[in-house]
Amino acid sequence: MRKFWTKEETLWSFALYGTAVGAGTLFLPIQLGSAGAIVLLLTALIAYPLTYWPHRALCQFILSAKTSGSGGITSAVTHYYGKTIGNLITGLYFVAFFVVILIYAVAITNSLIEQLAKHGRLRPQSECWLASASLRR
């Protein structure tokens, strides 16, 4: 008989929560932390199911497709919806992530520049070099 919840499922839930919310902490306002621990805890309790269940459903969707192990979401979408719709959904998926990556790249660069300038470790002319170095990673 299978256990209801295993260690692997716990690790997966933490990993998925970290990927969903971890990048979002870049945009977490400082006021939320200064509002107190209760507000931060309530926000985390609300955010967990809002990130866990969609990530779980996406993982189940990908793993339930009869494709090769390295196919990922593109193979799963093509398997279920056909080549034409699969290519359309894959294109939309790419556009969605591309926009998010651009937003995060700008935000990370600006946050890093702001922190280094605030602590006096950055000259104004070196911002361009820092921006290009942080975007290359």
CSV table of N, CA and C in Angstrom, one decimal:
chain,number,residue,atom,x,y,z
A,1,MET,N,0.8,-1.2,0.0
A,1,MET,CA,0.0,0.0,0.0
A,1,MET,C,0.9,1.2,0.0
A,2,ARG,N,0.5,2.2,-0.8
A,2,ARG,CA,1.3,3.4,-0.9
A,2,ARG,C,1.0,4.4,0.2
A,3,LYS,N,2.1,5.0,0.7
A,3,LYS,CA,1.9,6.0,1.7
A,3,LYS,C,1.2,7.2,1.1
A,4,PHE,N,0.4,8.0,2.0
A,4,PHE,CA,-0.3,9.1,1.5
A,4,PHE,C,0.6,10.2,1.0
A,5,TRP,N,1.7,10.5,1.7
A,5,TRP,CA,2.6,11.6,1.4
A,5,TRP,C,4.0,11.1,1.7
A,6,THR,N,4.9,11.1,0.7
A,6,THR,CA,6.2,10.6,0.9
A,6,THR,C,7.2,11.8,1.0
A,7,LYS,N,8.4,11.5,1.3
A,7,LYS,CA,9.5,12.5,1.4
A,7,LYS,C,9.7,13.2,0.1
A,8,GLU,N,9.7,12.4,-1.0
A,8,GLU,CA,9.9,13.0,-2.4
A,8,GLU,C,8.8,14.0,-2.7
A,9,GLU,N,7.6,13.8,-2.3
A,9,GLU,CA,6.5,14.7,-2.6
A,9,GLU,C,6.8,16.0,-1.8
A,10,THR,N,7.2,15.8,-0.6
A,10,THR,CA,7.6,17.0,0.3
A,10,THR,C,8.7,17.8,-0.4
A,11,LEU,N,9.7,17.2,-0.8
A,11,LEU,CA,10.8,17.9,-1.5
A,11,LEU,C,10.4,18.6,-2.7
A,12,TRP,N,9.5,17.9,-3.5
A,12,TRP,CA,9.0,18.5,-4.7
A,12,TRP,C,8.2,19.7,-4.4
A,13,SER,N,7.4,19.6,-3.4
A,13,SER,CA,6.5,20.8,-3.1
A,13,SER,C,7.4,22.0,-2.6
A,14,PHE,N,8.4,21.7,-1.9
A,14,PHE,CA,9.3,22.8,-1.5
A,14,PHE,C,10.0,23.4,-2.7
A,15,ALA,N,10.5,22.5,-3.6
A,15,ALA,CA,11.1,23.0,-4.8
A,15,ALA,C,10.2,23.8,-5.7
A,16,LEU,N,9.0,23.4,-5.9
A,16,LEU,CA,8.0,24.1,-6.7
A,16,LEU,C,7.6,25.4,-6.0
A,17,TYR,N,7.5,25.4,-4.7
A,17,TYR,CA,7.2,26.6,-4.0
A,17,TYR,C,8.3,27.6,-4.2
A,18,GLY,N,9.5,27.1,-4.1
A,18,GLY,CA,10.7,28.0,-4.2
A,18,GLY,C,10.8,28.6,-5.6
A,19,THR,N,10.5,27.8,-6.6
A,19,THR,CA,10.6,28.3,-8.0
A,19,THR,C,9.5,29.3,-8.2
A,20,ALA,N,8.4,29.1,-7.7
A,20,ALA,CA,7.2,30.0,-7.9
A,20,ALA,C,7.3,31.3,-7.1
A,21,VAL,N,7.7,31.2,-5.9
A,21,VAL,CA,7.7,32.3,-5.0
A,21,VAL,C,9.1,32.9,-4.8
A,22,GLY,N,10.1,32.1,-5.0
A,22,GLY,CA,11.5,32.6,-4.8
A,22,GLY,C,11.8,33.8,-5.7
A,23,ALA,N,11.5,33.7,-6.9
A,23,ALA,CA,11.8,34.8,-7.8
A,23,ALA,C,10.9,36.0,-7.5
A,24,GLY,N,9.7,35.7,-7.0
A,24,GLY,CA,8.8,36.8,-6.7
A,24,GLY,C,9.2,37.6,-5.5
A,25,THR,N,10.0,37.1,-4.7
A,25,THR,CA,10.5,37.9,-3.5
A,25,THR,C,11.3,39.1,-3.9
A,26,LEU,N,11.8,39.1,-5.2
A,26,LEU,CA,12.5,40.2,-5.7
A,26,LEU,C,11.6,41.4,-5.7
A,27,PHE,N,10.3,41.2,-5.9
A,27,PHE,CA,9.3,42.3,-6.0
A,27,PHE,C,8.5,42.5,-4.7
A,28,LEU,N,8.9,41.7,-3.6
A,28,LEU,CA,8.2,41.8,-2.3
A,28,LEU,C,8.5,43.1,-1.7
A,29,PRO,N,7.5,44.0,-1.4
A,29,PRO,CA,7.8,45.3,-0.9
A,29,PRO,C,8.4,45.2,0.5
A,30,ILE,N,9.2,46.1,0.9
A,30,ILE,CA,9.8,46.1,2.2
A,30,ILE,C,8.7,46.4,3.3
A,31,GLN,N,7.7,47.1,2.9
A,31,GLN,CA,6.6,47.4,3.8
A,31,GLN,C,5.9,46.1,4.3
A,32,LEU,N,5.9,45.1,3.5
A,32,LEU,CA,5.3,43.8,4.0
A,32,LEU,C,6.1,43.3,5.1
A,33,GLY,N,7.4,43.3,5.1
A,33,GLY,CA,8.2,42.8,6.2
A,33,GLY,C,8.1,43.7,7.4
A,34,SER,N,8.0,45.0,7.2
A,34,SER,CA,7.9,45.9,8.3
A,34,SER,C,6.5,45.9,8.9
A,35,ALA,N,5.5,45.4,8.2
A,35,ALA,CA,4.1,45.3,8.7
A,35,ALA,C,4.0,44.2,9.8
A,36,GLY,N,5.0,43.4,9.9
A,36,GLY,CA,5.0,42.4,11.0
A,36,GLY,C,5.0,41.0,10.5
A,37,ALA,N,5.4,40.1,11.4
A,37,ALA,CA,5.5,38.7,11.1
A,37,ALA,C,4.1,38.0,10.8
A,38,ILE,N,3.1,38.5,11.4
A,38,ILE,CA,1.7,37.9,11.1
A,38,ILE,C,1.3,38.2,9.7
A,39,VAL,N,1.5,39.4,9.2
A,39,VAL,CA,1.2,39.7,7.8
A,39,VAL,C,2.0,38.8,6.8
A,40,LEU,N,3.3,38.7,7.1
A,40,LEU,CA,4.2,37.9,6.3
A,40,LEU,C,3.7,36.4,6.3
A,41,LEU,N,3.4,35.9,7.5
A,41,LEU,CA,2.9,34.5,7.6
A,41,LEU,C,1.6,34.3,6.9
A,42,LEU,N,0.7,35.2,7.0
A,42,LEU,CA,-0.6,35.1,6.3
A,42,LEU,C,-0.4,35.2,4.8
A,43,THR,N,0.5,36.0,4.3
A,43,THR,CA,0.8,36.1,2.9
A,43,THR,C,1.4,34.7,2.4
A,44,ALA,N,2.3,34.2,3.2
A,44,ALA,CA,2.9,32.9,2.8
A,44,ALA,C,1.8,31.8,2.8
A,45,LEU,N,0.9,31.8,3.8
A,45,LEU,CA,-0.2,30.8,3.8
A,45,LEU,C,-1.1,30.9,2.6
A,46,ILE,N,-1.4,32.1,2.2
A,46,ILE,CA,-2.2,32.3,1.0
A,46,ILE,C,-1.5,31.9,-0.3
A,47,ALA,N,-0.2,32.3,-0.3
A,47,ALA,CA,0.6,32.1,-1.6
A,47,ALA,C,0.9,30.6,-1.8
A,48,TYR,N,1.0,29.8,-0.7
A,48,TYR,CA,1.4,28.4,-0.9
A,48,TYR,C,0.4,27.6,-1.8
A,49,PRO,N,-0.9,27.6,-1.5
A,49,PRO,CA,-1.8,26.8,-2.3
A,49,PRO,C,-1.9,27.5,-3.7
A,50,LEU,N,-1.8,28.8,-3.8
A,50,LEU,CA,-1.9,29.4,-5.1
A,50,LEU,C,-0.7,29.1,-6.0
A,51,THR,N,0.4,28.7,-5.5
A,51,THR,CA,1.5,28.3,-6.3
A,51,THR,C,1.7,26.8,-6.4
A,52,TYR,N,1.4,26.1,-5.3
A,52,TYR,CA,1.6,24.6,-5.2
A,52,TYR,C,0.7,23.9,-6.2
A,53,TRP,N,-0.6,24.1,-6.2
A,53,TRP,CA,-1.6,23.4,-7.0
A,53,TRP,C,-1.4,23.6,-8.5
A,54,PRO,N,-1.2,24.8,-9.0
A,54,PRO,CA,-0.9,24.9,-10.4
A,54,PRO,C,0.4,24.2,-10.8
A,55,HIS,N,1.5,24.3,-10.0
A,55,HIS,CA,2.7,23.6,-10.3
A,55,HIS,C,2.5,22.1,-10.3
A,56,ARG,N,1.8,21.6,-9.4
A,56,ARG,CA,1.5,20.2,-9.3
A,56,ARG,C,0.7,19.7,-10.5
A,57,ALA,N,-0.3,20.5,-10.9
A,57,ALA,CA,-1.1,20.1,-12.1
A,57,ALA,C,-0.2,20.2,-13.4
A,58,LEU,N,0.7,21.1,-13.5
A,58,LEU,CA,1.6,21.2,-14.6
A,58,LEU,C,2.5,20.0,-14.7
A,59,CYS,N,3.1,19.6,-13.5
A,59,CYS,CA,3.9,18.4,-13.4
A,59,CYS,C,3.2,17.2,-13.8
A,60,GLN,N,2.0,17.0,-13.3
A,60,GLN,CA,1.2,15.9,-13.7
A,60,GLN,C,0.8,15.8,-15.2
A,61,PHE,N,0.6,17.0,-15.7
A,61,PHE,CA,0.3,17.1,-17.2
A,61,PHE,C,1.5,16.6,-18.0
A,62,ILE,N,2.7,17.1,-17.6
A,62,ILE,CA,3.9,16.7,-18.3
A,62,ILE,C,4.2,15.3,-18.2
A,63,LEU,N,4.1,14.8,-16.9
A,63,LEU,CA,4.5,13.4,-16.6
A,63,LEU,C,3.5,12.4,-17.2
A,64,SER,N,2.2,12.8,-17.4
A,64,SER,CA,1.2,11.8,-17.9
A,64,SER,C,1.3,11.6,-19.4
A,65,ALA,N,2.0,12.5,-20.1
A,65,ALA,CA,2.1,12.3,-21.6
A,65,ALA,C,3.0,11.1,-21.9
A,66,LYS,N,2.7,10.4,-22.9
A,66,LYS,CA,3.5,9.3,-23.4
A,66,LYS,C,4.6,9.8,-24.3
A,67,THR,N,5.5,10.4,-23.7
A,67,THR,CA,6.7,11.0,-24.5
A,67,THR,C,8.0,10.6,-23.9
A,68,SER,N,9.1,10.9,-24.5
A,68,SER,CA,10.4,10.6,-23.9
A,68,SER,C,10.6,11.4,-22.7
A,69,GLY,N,11.5,11.0,-21.8
A,69,GLY,CA,11.7,11.6,-20.6
A,69,GLY,C,12.2,13.1,-20.7
A,70,SER,N,12.9,13.4,-21.8
A,70,SER,CA,13.5,14.7,-21.9
A,70,SER,C,12.6,15.6,-22.7
A,71,GLY,N,11.4,15.2,-23.0
A,71,GLY,CA,10.6,16.1,-23.9
A,71,GLY,C,10.1,17.3,-23.3
A,72,GLY,N,9.7,17.3,-22.0
A,72,GLY,CA,9.2,18.4,-21.3
A,72,GLY,C,7.8,18.8,-21.7
A,73,ILE,N,7.5,20.1,-21.5
A,73,ILE,CA,6.2,20.6,-21.7
A,73,ILE,C,5.8,20.6,-23.2
A,74,THR,N,6.8,20.9,-24.1
A,74,THR,CA,6.6,20.9,-25.5
A,74,THR,C,6.1,19.6,-26.0
A,75,SER,N,6.7,18.5,-25.6
A,75,SER,CA,6.3,17.2,-26.1
A,75,SER,C,4.9,16.8,-25.5
A,76,ALA,N,4.7,17.2,-24.3
A,76,ALA,CA,3.4,16.9,-23.7
A,76,ALA,C,2.3,17.6,-24.4
A,77,VAL,N,2.4,18.9,-24.7
A,77,VAL,CA,1.4,19.7,-25.4
A,77,VAL,C,1.2,19.1,-26.8
A,78,THR,N,2.2,18.8,-27.5
A,78,THR,CA,2.1,18.2,-28.8
A,78,THR,C,1.4,16.8,-28.7
A,79,HIS,N,1.7,16.0,-27.7
A,79,HIS,CA,1.1,14.7,-27.5
A,79,HIS,C,-0.4,14.8,-27.3
A,80,TYR,N,-0.9,15.8,-26.5
A,80,TYR,CA,-2.3,15.9,-26.2
A,80,TYR,C,-3.1,16.7,-27.3
A,81,TYR,N,-2.5,17.7,-27.9
A,81,TYR,CA,-3.3,18.6,-28.7
A,81,TYR,C,-2.9,18.6,-30.2
A,82,GLY,N,-1.9,17.8,-30.5
A,82,GLY,CA,-1.5,17.8,-31.9
A,82,GLY,C,-0.4,18.8,-32.2
A,83,LYS,N,0.2,18.6,-33.4
A,83,LYS,CA,1.3,19.4,-33.8
A,83,LYS,C,1.0,20.9,-33.9
A,84,THR,N,-0.1,21.3,-34.6
A,84,THR,CA,-0.4,22.7,-34.8
A,84,THR,C,-0.7,23.4,-33.5
A,85,ILE,N,-1.7,22.9,-32.7
A,85,ILE,CA,-2.0,23.5,-31.5
A,85,ILE,C,-0.8,23.5,-30.5
A,86,GLY,N,-0.1,22.4,-30.6
A,86,GLY,CA,1.1,22.2,-29.7
A,86,GLY,C,2.1,23.3,-30.0
A,87,ASN,N,2.4,23.6,-31.3
A,87,ASN,CA,3.3,24.7,-31.6
A,87,ASN,C,2.8,26.0,-31.2
A,88,LEU,N,1.5,26.2,-31.3
A,88,LEU,CA,0.9,27.5,-30.9
A,88,LEU,C,1.0,27.7,-29.4
A,89,ILE,N,0.7,26.7,-28.6
A,89,ILE,CA,0.8,26.8,-27.1
A,89,ILE,C,2.3,26.9,-26.7
A,90,THR,N,3.2,26.2,-27.4
A,90,THR,CA,4.6,26.3,-27.1
A,90,THR,C,5.1,27.7,-27.3
A,91,GLY,N,4.7,28.3,-28.4
A,91,GLY,CA,5.0,29.7,-28.7
A,91,GLY,C,4.5,30.7,-27.7
A,92,LEU,N,3.3,30.5,-27.3
A,92,LEU,CA,2.7,31.4,-26.2
A,92,LEU,C,3.4,31.2,-24.9
A,93,TYR,N,3.8,29.9,-24.6
A,93,TYR,CA,4.5,29.6,-23.4
A,93,TYR,C,5.9,30.3,-23.4
A,94,PHE,N,6.6,30.3,-24.6
A,94,PHE,CA,7.8,31.0,-24.7
A,94,PHE,C,7.7,32.5,-24.5
A,95,VAL,N,6.7,33.1,-25.2
A,95,VAL,CA,6.5,34.5,-25.1
A,95,VAL,C,6.3,34.9,-23.6
A,96,ALA,N,5.4,34.1,-22.9
A,96,ALA,CA,5.1,34.4,-21.5
A,96,ALA,C,6.4,34.4,-20.7
A,97,PHE,N,7.2,33.4,-20.8
A,97,PHE,CA,8.5,33.3,-20.0
A,97,PHE,C,9.5,34.3,-20.5
A,98,PHE,N,9.5,34.6,-21.7
A,98,PHE,CA,10.5,35.6,-22.2
A,98,PHE,C,10.2,37.0,-21.6
A,99,VAL,N,9.0,37.4,-21.5
A,99,VAL,CA,8.6,38.7,-20.9
A,99,VAL,C,9.0,38.7,-19.5
A,100,VAL,N,8.7,37.6,-18.8
A,100,VAL,CA,9.0,37.5,-17.3
A,100,VAL,C,10.5,37.6,-17.1
A,101,ILE,N,11.3,36.9,-18.0
A,101,ILE,CA,12.7,36.9,-17.8
A,101,ILE,C,13.3,38.4,-18.1
A,102,LEU,N,12.7,39.1,-19.0
A,102,LEU,CA,13.1,40.4,-19.3
A,102,LEU,C,12.8,41.3,-18.1
A,103,ILE,N,11.7,41.1,-17.5
A,103,ILE,CA,11.3,41.9,-16.3
A,103,ILE,C,12.2,41.6,-15.1
A,104,TYR,N,12.5,40.4,-14.9
A,104,TYR,CA,13.4,40.0,-13.8
A,104,TYR,C,14.8,40.5,-14.1
A,105,ALA,N,15.3,40.4,-15.3
A,105,ALA,CA,16.7,40.9,-15.6
A,105,ALA,C,16.8,42.4,-15.3
A,106,VAL,N,15.8,43.1,-15.7
A,106,VAL,CA,15.9,44.6,-15.4
A,106,VAL,C,15.8,44.8,-13.9
A,107,ALA,N,14.9,44.1,-13.2
A,107,ALA,CA,14.7,44.3,-11.8
A,107,ALA,C,15.9,43.9,-11.0
A,108,ILE,N,16.5,42.8,-11.3
A,108,ILE,CA,17.7,42.3,-10.6
A,108,ILE,C,18.9,43.3,-10.8
A,109,THR,N,19.1,43.8,-12.1
A,109,THR,CA,20.1,44.7,-12.3
A,109,THR,C,19.9,46.0,-11.6
A,110,ASN,N,18.7,46.5,-11.6
A,110,ASN,CA,18.4,47.8,-10.9
A,110,ASN,C,18.6,47.6,-9.4
A,111,SER,N,18.1,46.5,-8.8
A,111,SER,CA,18.3,46.3,-7.4
A,111,SER,C,19.7,46.2,-7.0
A,112,LEU,N,20.5,45.5,-7.8
A,112,LEU,CA,21.9,45.3,-7.5
A,112,LEU,C,22.6,46.6,-7.6
A,113,ILE,N,22.4,47.4,-8.6
A,113,ILE,CA,23.0,48.7,-8.8
A,113,ILE,C,22.6,49.6,-7.6
A,114,GLU,N,21.3,49.6,-7.2
A,114,GLU,CA,20.8,50.4,-6.1
A,114,GLU,C,21.5,50.1,-4.8
A,115,GLN,N,21.7,48.8,-4.5
A,115,GLN,CA,22.3,48.4,-3.3
A,115,GLN,C,23.8,48.7,-3.3
A,116,LEU,N,24.5,48.5,-4.4
A,116,LEU,CA,25.9,48.8,-4.4
A,116,LEU,C,26.2,50.3,-4.4
A,117,ALA,N,25.3,51.1,-5.0
A,117,ALA,CA,25.5,52.5,-5.0
A,117,ALA,C,25.1,53.0,-3.6
A,118,LYS,N,24.2,52.4,-2.9
A,118,LYS,CA,23.8,52.8,-1.6
A,118,LYS,C,24.9,52.6,-0.6
A,119,HIS,N,25.6,51.5,-0.7
A,119,HIS,CA,26.7,51.2,0.2
A,119,HIS,C,28.0,51.8,-0.3
A,120,GLY,N,28.0,52.6,-1.3
A,120,GLY,CA,29.3,53.3,-1.8
A,120,GLY,C,30.3,52.4,-2.5
A,121,ARG,N,29.9,51.3,-3.0
A,121,ARG,CA,30.8,50.4,-3.7
A,121,ARG,C,30.7,50.5,-5.2
A,122,LEU,N,30.0,51.5,-5.7
A,122,LEU,CA,29.8,51.6,-7.2
A,122,LEU,C,30.0,53.0,-7.6
A,123,ARG,N,30.8,53.2,-8.7
A,123,ARG,CA,30.9,54.5,-9.3
A,123,ARG,C,29.8,54.5,-10.4
A,124,PRO,N,29.3,55.7,-10.7
A,124,PRO,CA,28.2,55.9,-11.7
A,124,PRO,C,28.6,55.3,-13.1
A,125,GLN,N,29.9,55.4,-13.5
A,125,GLN,CA,30.2,54.9,-14.8
A,125,GLN,C,30.3,53.4,-14.9
A,126,SER,N,30.4,52.7,-13.8
A,126,SER,CA,30.5,51.2,-13.9
A,126,SER,C,29.1,50.6,-13.9
A,127,GLU,N,28.0,51.3,-13.9
A,127,GLU,CA,26.7,50.7,-14.0
A,127,GLU,C,26.5,49.9,-15.2
A,128,CYS,N,27.0,50.4,-16.3
A,128,CYS,CA,26.8,49.7,-17.6
A,128,CYS,C,27.5,48.3,-17.6
A,129,TRP,N,28.7,48.3,-17.0
A,129,TRP,CA,29.4,47.0,-16.9
A,129,TRP,C,28.7,46.0,-16.0
A,130,LEU,N,28.2,46.5,-14.9
A,130,LEU,CA,27.5,45.7,-13.9
A,130,LEU,C,26.2,45.1,-14.6
A,131,ALA,N,25.5,46.0,-15.3
A,131,ALA,CA,24.3,45.5,-16.0
A,131,ALA,C,24.6,44.4,-17.0
A,132,SER,N,25.6,44.6,-17.8
A,132,SER,CA,25.9,43.5,-18.8
A,132,SER,C,26.4,42.2,-18.1
A,133,ALA,N,27.2,42.4,-17.0
A,133,ALA,CA,27.7,41.2,-16.3
A,133,ALA,C,26.5,40.4,-15.6
A,134,SER,N,25.6,41.1,-15.0
A,134,SER,CA,24.5,40.4,-14.4
A,134,SER,C,23.5,39.8,-15.4
A,135,LEU,N,23.4,40.4,-16.6
A,135,LEU,CA,22.5,39.8,-17.6
A,135,LEU,C,23.1,38.6,-18.2
A,136,ARG,N,24.4,38.5,-18.2
A,136,ARG,CA,25.1,37.3,-18.8
A,136,ARG,C,24.9,36.1,-18.0
A,137,ARG,N,24.7,36.1,-16.8
A,137,ARG,CA,24.6,35.0,-15.9
A,137,ARG,C,23.3,34.3,-16.2
